[in-house]
mmCIF file of C-alpha atoms in Angstrom:
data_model
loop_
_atom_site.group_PDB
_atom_site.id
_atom_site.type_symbol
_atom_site.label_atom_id
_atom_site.label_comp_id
_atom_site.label_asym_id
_atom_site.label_seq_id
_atom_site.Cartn_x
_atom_site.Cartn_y
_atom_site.Cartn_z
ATOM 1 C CA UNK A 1 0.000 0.000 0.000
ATOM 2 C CA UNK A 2 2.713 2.702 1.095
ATOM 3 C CA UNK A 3 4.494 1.547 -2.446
ATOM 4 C CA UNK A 4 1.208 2.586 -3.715
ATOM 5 C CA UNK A 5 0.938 5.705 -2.654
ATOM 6 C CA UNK A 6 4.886 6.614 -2.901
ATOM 7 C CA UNK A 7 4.104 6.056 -6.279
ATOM 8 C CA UNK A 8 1.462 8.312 -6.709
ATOM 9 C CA UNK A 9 3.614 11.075 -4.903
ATOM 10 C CA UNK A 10 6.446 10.893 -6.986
ATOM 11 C CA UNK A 11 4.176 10.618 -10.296
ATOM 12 C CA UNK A 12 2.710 14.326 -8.941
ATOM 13 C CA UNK A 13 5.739 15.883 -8.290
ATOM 14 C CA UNK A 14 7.011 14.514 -11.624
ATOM 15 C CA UNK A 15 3.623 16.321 -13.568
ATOM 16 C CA UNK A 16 4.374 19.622 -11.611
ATOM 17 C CA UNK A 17 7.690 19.678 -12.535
ATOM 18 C CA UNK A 18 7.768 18.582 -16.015
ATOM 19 C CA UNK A 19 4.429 21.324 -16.468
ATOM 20 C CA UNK A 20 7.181 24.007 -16.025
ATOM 21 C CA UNK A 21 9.450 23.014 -17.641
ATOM 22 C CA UNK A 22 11.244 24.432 -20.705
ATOM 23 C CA UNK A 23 11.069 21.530 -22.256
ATOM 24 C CA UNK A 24 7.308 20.785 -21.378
ATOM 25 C CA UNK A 25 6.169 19.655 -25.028
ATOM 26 C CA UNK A 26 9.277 16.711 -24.840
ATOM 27 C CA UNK A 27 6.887 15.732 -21.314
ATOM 28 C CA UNK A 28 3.325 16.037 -22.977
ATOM 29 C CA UNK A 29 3.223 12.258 -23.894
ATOM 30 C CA UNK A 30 4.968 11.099 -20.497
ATOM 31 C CA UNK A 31 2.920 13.724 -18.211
ATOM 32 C CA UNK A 32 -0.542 12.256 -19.858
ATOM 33 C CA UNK A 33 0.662 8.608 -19.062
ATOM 34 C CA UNK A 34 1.080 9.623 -15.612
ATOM 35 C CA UNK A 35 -2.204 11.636 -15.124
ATOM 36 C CA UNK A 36 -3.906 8.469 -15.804
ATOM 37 C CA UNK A 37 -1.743 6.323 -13.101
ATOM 38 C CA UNK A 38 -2.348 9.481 -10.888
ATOM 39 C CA UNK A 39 -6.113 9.496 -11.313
ATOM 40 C CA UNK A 40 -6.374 5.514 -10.767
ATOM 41 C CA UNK A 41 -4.335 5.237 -7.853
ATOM 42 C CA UNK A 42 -6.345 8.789 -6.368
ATOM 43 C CA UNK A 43 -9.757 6.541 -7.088
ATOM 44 C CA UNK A 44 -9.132 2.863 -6.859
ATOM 45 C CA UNK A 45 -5.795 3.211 -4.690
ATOM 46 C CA UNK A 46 -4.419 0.560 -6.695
ATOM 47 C CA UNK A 47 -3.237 0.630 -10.051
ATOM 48 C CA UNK A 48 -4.503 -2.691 -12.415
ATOM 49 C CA UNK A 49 -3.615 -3.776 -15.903
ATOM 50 C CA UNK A 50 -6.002 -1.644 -17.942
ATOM 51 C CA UNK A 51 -4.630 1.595 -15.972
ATOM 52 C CA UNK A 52 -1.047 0.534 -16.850
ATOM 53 C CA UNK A 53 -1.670 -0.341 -20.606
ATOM 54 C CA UNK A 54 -3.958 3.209 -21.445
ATOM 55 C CA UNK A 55 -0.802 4.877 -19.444
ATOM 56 C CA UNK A 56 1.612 2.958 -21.848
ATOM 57 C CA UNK A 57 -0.566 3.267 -25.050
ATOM 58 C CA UNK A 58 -0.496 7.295 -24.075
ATOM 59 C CA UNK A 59 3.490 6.859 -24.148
ATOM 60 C CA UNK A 60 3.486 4.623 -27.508
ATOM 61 C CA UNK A 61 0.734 6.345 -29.618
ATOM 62 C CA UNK A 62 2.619 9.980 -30.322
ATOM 63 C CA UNK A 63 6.009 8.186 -30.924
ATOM 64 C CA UNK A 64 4.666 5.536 -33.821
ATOM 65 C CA UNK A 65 2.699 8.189 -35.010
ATOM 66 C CA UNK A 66 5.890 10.479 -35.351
ATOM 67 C CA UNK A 67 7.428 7.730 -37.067
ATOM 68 C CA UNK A 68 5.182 6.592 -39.721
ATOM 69 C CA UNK A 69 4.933 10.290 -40.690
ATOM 70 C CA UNK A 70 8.411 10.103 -41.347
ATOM 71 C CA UNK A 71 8.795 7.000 -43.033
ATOM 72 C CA UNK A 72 6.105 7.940 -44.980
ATOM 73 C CA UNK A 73 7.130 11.109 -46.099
ATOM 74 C CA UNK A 74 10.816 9.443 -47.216
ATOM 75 C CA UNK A 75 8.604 7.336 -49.583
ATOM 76 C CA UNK A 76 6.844 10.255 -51.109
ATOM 77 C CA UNK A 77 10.394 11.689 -51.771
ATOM 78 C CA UNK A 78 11.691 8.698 -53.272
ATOM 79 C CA UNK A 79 9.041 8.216 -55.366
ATOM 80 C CA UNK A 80 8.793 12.297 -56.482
ATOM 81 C CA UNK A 81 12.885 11.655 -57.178
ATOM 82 C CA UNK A 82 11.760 8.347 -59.589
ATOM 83 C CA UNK A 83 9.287 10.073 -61.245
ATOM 84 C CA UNK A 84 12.018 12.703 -62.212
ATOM 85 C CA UNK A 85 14.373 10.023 -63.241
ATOM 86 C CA UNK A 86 12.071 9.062 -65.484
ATOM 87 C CA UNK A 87 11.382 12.404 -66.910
ATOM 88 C CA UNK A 88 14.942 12.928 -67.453
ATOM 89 C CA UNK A 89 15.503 10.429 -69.771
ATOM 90 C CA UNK A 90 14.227 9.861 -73.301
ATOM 91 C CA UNK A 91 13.299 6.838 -73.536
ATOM 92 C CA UNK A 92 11.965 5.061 -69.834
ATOM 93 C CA UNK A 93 12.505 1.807 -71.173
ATOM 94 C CA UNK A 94 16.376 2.438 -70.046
ATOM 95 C CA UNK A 95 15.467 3.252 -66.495
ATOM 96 C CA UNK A 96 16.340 0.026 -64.422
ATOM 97 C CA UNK A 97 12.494 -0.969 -63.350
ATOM 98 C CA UNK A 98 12.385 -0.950 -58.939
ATOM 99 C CA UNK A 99 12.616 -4.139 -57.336
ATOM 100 C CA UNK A 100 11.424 -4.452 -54.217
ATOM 101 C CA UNK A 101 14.123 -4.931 -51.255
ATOM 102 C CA UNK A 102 14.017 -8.286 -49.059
ATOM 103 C CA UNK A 103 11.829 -7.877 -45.769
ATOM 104 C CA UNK A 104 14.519 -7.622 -44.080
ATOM 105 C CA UNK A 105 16.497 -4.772 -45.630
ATOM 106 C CA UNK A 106 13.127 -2.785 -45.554
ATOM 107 C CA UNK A 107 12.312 -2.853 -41.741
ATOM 108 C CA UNK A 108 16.002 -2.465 -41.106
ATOM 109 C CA UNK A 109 15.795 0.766 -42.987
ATOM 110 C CA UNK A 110 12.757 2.589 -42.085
ATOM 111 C CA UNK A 111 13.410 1.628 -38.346
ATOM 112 C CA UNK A 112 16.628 4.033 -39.036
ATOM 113 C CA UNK A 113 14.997 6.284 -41.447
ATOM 114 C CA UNK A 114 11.527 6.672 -38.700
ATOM 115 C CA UNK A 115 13.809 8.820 -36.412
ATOM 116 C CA UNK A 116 14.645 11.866 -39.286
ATOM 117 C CA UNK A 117 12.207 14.660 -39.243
ATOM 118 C CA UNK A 118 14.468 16.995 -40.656
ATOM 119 C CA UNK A 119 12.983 18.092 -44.752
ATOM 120 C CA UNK A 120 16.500 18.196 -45.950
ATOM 121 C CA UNK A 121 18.031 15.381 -44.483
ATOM 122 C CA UNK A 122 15.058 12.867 -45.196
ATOM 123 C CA UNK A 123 15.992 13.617 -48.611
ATOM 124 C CA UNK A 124 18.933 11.808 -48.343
ATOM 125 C CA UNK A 125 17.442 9.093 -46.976
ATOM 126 C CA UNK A 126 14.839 8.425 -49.870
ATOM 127 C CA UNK A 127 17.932 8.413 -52.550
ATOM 128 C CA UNK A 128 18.931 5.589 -50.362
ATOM 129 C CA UNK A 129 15.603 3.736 -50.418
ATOM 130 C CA UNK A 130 15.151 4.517 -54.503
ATOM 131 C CA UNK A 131 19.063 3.004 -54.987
ATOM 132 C CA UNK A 132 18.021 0.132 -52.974
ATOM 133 C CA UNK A 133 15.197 -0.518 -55.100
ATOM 134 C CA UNK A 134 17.004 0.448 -58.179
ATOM 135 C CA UNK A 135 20.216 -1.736 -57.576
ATOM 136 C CA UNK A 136 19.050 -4.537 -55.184
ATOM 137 C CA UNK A 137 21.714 -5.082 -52.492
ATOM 138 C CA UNK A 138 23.593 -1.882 -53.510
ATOM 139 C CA UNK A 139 22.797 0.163 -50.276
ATOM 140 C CA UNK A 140 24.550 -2.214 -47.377
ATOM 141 C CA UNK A 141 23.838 -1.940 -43.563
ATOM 142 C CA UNK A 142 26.740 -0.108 -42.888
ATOM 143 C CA UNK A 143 26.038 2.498 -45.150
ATOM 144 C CA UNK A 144 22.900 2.869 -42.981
ATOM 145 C CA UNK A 145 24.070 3.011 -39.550
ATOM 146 C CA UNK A 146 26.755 5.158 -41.100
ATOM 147 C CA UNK A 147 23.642 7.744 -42.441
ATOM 148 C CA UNK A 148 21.992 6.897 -38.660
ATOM 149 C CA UNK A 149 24.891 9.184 -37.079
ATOM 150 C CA UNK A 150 24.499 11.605 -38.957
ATOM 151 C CA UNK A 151 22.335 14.912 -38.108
ATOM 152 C CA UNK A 152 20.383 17.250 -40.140
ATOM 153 C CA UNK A 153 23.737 19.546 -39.816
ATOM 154 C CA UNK A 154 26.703 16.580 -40.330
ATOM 155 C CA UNK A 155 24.713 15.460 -43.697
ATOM 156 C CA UNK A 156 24.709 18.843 -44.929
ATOM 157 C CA UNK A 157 28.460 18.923 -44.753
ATOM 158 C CA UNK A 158 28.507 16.208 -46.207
ATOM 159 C CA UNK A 159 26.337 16.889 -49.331
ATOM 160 C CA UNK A 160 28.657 20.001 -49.354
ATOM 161 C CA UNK A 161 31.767 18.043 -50.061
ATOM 162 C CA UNK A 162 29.832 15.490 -52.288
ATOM 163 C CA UNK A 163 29.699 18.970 -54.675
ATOM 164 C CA UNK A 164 33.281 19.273 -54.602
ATOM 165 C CA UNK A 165 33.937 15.807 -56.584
ATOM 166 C CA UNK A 166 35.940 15.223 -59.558
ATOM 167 C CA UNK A 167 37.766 12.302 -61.000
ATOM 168 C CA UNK A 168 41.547 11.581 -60.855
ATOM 169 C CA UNK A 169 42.775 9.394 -63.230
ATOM 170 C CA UNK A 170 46.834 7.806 -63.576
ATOM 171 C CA UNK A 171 47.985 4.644 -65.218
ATOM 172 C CA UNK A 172 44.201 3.950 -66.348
ATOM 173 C CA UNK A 173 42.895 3.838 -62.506
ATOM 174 C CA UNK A 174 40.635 6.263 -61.094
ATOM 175 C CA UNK A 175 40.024 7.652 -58.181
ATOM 176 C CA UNK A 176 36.898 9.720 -56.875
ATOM 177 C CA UNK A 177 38.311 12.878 -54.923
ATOM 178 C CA UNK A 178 36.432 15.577 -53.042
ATOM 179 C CA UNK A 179 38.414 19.139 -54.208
ATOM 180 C CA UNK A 180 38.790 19.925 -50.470
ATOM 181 C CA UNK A 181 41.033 22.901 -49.350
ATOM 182 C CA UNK A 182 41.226 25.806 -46.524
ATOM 183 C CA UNK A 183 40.838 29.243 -46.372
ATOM 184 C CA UNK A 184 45.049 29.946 -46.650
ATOM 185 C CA UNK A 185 44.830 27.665 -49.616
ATOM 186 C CA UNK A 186 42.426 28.871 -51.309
ATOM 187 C CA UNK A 187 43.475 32.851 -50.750
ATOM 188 C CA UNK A 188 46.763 31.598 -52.513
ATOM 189 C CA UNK A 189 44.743 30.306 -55.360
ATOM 190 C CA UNK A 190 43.209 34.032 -56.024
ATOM 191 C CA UNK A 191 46.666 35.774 -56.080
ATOM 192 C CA UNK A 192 47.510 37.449 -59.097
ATOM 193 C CA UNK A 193 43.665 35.701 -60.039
ATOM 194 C CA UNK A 194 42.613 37.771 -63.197
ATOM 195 C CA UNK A 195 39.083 35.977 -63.730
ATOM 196 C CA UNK A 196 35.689 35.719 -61.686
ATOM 197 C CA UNK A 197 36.006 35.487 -57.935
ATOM 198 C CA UNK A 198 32.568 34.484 -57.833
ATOM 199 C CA UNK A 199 33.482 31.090 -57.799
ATOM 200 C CA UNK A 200 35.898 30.474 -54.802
ATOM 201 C CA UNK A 201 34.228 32.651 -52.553
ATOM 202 C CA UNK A 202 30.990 29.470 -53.160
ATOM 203 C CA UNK A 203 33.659 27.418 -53.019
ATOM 204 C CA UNK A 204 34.659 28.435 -49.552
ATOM 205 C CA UNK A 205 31.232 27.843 -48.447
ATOM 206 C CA UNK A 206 31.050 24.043 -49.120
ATOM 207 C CA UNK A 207 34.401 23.273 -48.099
ATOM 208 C CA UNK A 208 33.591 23.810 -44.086
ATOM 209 C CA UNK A 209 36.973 23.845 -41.415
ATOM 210 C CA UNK A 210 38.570 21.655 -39.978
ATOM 211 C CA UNK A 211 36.204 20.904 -36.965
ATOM 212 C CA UNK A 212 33.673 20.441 -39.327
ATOM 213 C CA UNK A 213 35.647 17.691 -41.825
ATOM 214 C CA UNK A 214 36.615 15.774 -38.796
ATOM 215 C CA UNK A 215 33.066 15.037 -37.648
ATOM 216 C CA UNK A 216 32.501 13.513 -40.559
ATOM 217 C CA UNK A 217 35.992 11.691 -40.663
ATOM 218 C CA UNK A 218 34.830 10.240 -36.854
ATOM 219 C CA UNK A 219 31.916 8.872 -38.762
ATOM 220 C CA UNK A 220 34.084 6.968 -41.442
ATOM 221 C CA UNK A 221 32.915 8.887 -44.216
ATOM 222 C CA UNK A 222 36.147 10.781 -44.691
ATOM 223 C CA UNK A 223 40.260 10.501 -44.397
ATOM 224 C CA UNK A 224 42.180 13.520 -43.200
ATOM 225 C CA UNK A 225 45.679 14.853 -43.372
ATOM 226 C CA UNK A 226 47.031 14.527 -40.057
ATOM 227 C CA UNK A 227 48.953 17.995 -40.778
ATOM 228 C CA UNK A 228 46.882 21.114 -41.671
ATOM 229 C CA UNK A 229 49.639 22.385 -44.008
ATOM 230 C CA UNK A 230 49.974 18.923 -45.755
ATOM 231 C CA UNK A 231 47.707 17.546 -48.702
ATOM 232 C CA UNK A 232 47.053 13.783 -49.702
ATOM 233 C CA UNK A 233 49.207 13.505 -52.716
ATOM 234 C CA UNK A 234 49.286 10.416 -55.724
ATOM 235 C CA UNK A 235 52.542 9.303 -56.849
ATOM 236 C CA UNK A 236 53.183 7.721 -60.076
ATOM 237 C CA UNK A 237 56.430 7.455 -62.149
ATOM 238 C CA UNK A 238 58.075 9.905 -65.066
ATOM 239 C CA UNK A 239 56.749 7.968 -68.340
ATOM 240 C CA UNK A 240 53.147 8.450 -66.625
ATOM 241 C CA UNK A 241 50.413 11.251 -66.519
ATOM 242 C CA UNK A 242 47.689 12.473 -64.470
ATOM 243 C CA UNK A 243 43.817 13.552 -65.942
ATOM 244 C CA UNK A 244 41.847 15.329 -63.974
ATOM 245 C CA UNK A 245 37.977 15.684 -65.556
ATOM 246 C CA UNK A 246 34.853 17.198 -63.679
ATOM 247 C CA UNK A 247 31.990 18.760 -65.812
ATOM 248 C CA UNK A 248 33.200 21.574 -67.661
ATOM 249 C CA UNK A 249 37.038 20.142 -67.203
ATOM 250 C CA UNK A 250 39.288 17.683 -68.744
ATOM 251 C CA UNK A 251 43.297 18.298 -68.115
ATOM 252 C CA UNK A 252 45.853 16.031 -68.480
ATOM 253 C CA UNK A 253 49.445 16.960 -67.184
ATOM 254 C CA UNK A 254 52.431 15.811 -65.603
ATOM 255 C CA UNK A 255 53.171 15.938 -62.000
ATOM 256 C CA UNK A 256 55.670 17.783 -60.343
ATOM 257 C CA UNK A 257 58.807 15.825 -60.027
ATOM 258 C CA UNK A 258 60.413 14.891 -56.284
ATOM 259 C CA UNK A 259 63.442 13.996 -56.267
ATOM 260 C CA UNK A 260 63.955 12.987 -52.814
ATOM 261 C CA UNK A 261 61.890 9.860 -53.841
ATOM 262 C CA UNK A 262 62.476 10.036 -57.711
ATOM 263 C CA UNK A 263 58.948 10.044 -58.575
ATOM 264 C CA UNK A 264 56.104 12.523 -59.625
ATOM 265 C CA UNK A 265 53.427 13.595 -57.835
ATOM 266 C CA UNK A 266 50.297 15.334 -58.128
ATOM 267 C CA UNK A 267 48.272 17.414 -55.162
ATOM 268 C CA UNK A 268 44.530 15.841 -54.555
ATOM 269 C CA UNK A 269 43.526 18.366 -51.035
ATOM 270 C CA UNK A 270 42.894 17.383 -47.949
ATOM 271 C CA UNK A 271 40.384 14.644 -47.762
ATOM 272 C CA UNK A 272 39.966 11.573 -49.392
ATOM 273 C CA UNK A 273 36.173 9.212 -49.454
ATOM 274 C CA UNK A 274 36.253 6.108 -47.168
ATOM 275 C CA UNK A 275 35.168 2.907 -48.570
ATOM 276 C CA UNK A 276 31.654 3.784 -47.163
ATOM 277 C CA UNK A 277 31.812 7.742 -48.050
ATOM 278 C CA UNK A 278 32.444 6.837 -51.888
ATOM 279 C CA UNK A 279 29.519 4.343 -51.635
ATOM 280 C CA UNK A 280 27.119 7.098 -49.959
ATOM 281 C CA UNK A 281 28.511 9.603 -52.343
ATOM 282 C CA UNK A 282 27.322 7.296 -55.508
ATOM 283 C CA UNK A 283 24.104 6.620 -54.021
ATOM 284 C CA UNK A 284 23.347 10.273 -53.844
ATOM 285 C CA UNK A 285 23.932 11.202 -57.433
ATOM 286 C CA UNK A 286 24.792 14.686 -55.990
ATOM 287 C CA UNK A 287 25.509 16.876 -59.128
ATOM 288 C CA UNK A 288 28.922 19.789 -58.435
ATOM 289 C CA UNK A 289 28.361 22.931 -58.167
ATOM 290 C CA UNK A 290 29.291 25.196 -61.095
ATOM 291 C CA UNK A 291 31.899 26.971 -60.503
ATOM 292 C CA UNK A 292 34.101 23.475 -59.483
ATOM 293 C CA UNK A 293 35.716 23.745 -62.624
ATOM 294 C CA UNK A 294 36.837 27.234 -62.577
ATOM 295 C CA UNK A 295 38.179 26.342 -58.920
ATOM 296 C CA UNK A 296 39.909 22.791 -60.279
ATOM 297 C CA UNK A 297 41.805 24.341 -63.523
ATOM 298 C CA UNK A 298 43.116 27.404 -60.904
ATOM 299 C CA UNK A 299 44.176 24.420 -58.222
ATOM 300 C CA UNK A 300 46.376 22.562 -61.338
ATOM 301 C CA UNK A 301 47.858 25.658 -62.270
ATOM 302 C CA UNK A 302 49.273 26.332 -59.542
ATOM 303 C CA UNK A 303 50.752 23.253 -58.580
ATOM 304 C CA UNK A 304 51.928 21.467 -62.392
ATOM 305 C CA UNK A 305 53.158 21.794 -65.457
ATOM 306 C CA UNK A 306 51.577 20.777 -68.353
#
């Protein structure tokens, strides 16, 4: 009985409180659960199963309805982006036809995907869904939990840098680079700079710092230079060349020769894709910005010789 009613006690305080609190709406659900245990144990001085199960449904209800509205609103948006897909090309018969992913795959995904509210960042999350269906199998688990630790904020950096790609290219393999540099790098770009401006100073924006790269390096969607002043570089030997292509770009040049090592060498930036980065950055089919080019044919020139 005295359990009973120190029950009841601490369930009041626990209303008052949360009533005044600054963060009352995050207590609505919880402080309507416990008016009903508060009103049962105030009338019946006991509490019984259908008391407990209208308090729990009170606590269940708002969160399942929060998360269908997401999941269902990341299927309108994957559907809206197939519908352009289709638009975009001429003839639809080309346009792989959706398959639908294994059970399994699904609730694993929309379990994830039910907790994103944010407009932009549920975006993301239907391109996932419409690759899945697209490309059975092509969108792995990792890639999801990878996407789960993400915020609204962290995706938008990374969306950024998925704007800064372009394609590096020596001895016939490729790699897929994000143009990544800092604000003392990118000053030294614009000296003696005769053209536009316009350019770099967008460019600037979707780079982010240094704090900002690193979150998404913790999350093992990028590599990092360990020293600020120090850029990833590809090596390759004398008889060889390096192509760099974006839209708007194709150069192909030769590196600059170091001859502590006796090789050549060509400057990439500061951050490279992880495994999982380059596999979220293909899934997105994230078009560059316009200006890349401008930014990429400034970044050769001052580092090669053609």
């Amino acid at each position: 009985m005295f359990e009973k009613i120190n029950l009841g006690m601490d369930l009041a305080d626990k209303a008052v409180t949360h009533g005044a609190s600054l963060f009352s709406y995050m207590r609505e659900p919880r402080s309507n659960a416990e008016g009903i245990l508060i009103e049962a144990l105030q009338t019946n001085h006991e509490l019984s199963a259908k008391d407990i199960e209208a308090a729990a449904m009170q606590l269940i209800v708002r969160k399942y309805i929060r998360k269908i509205r997401n999941n269902s609103s990341i299927m309108s948006k994957a559907e809206a982006n197939y519908k352009n897909l289709l638009d975009s090309f001429g003839n639809k018969e080309d346009v792989p036809k959706p398959t639908k992913p294994n059970n399994d795959w699904l609730e694993y995904f929309f379990e994830m995907a039910s907790m994103v509210s944010d407009d932009v960042f549920q975006e993301i999350w239907a391109r996932l869904l419409l690759n899945e269906h697209l490309a059975p199998g092509s969108v792995k688990k990792v890639m999801i939990n990878t996407l789960a630790l993400l915020d609204s904020t962290t995706a938008g950096y990374f969306t950024d840098i998925c704007r800064l790609v372009y394609k590096l290219s020596v001895d016939g393999q490729e790699r897929i680079v994000p143009l990544v540099l800092y604000d003392d790098n990118i000053d030294k770009l614009l000296n003696g700079y005769k053209g536009d401006a316009s350019p770099f100073e967008k460019y600037k924006e979707l780079c982010h710092d240094e704090d900002e790269l690193e979150l998404l390096a913790e999350v093992g969607l990028l590599t990092t230079t360990n020293l600020l002043s120090s850029t990833y570089k590809i090596y390759f030997p004398e008889d060889s060349k390096a192509t760099f292509e974006c839209e708007g770009l194709c150069r192909t040049v030769n590196g600059s020769y170091n001859e502590e090592d006796d090789v050549y060498e060509v400057q990439t930036g500061f951050v490279f894709f992880t495994q999982i980065g380059l596999a979220l950055y293909r899934t997105l089919h994230i078009d560059p910005f316009d200006g890349l080019a401008t930014v990429l044919d400034r970044y050769i020139d001052n580092q090669l010789v053609e």
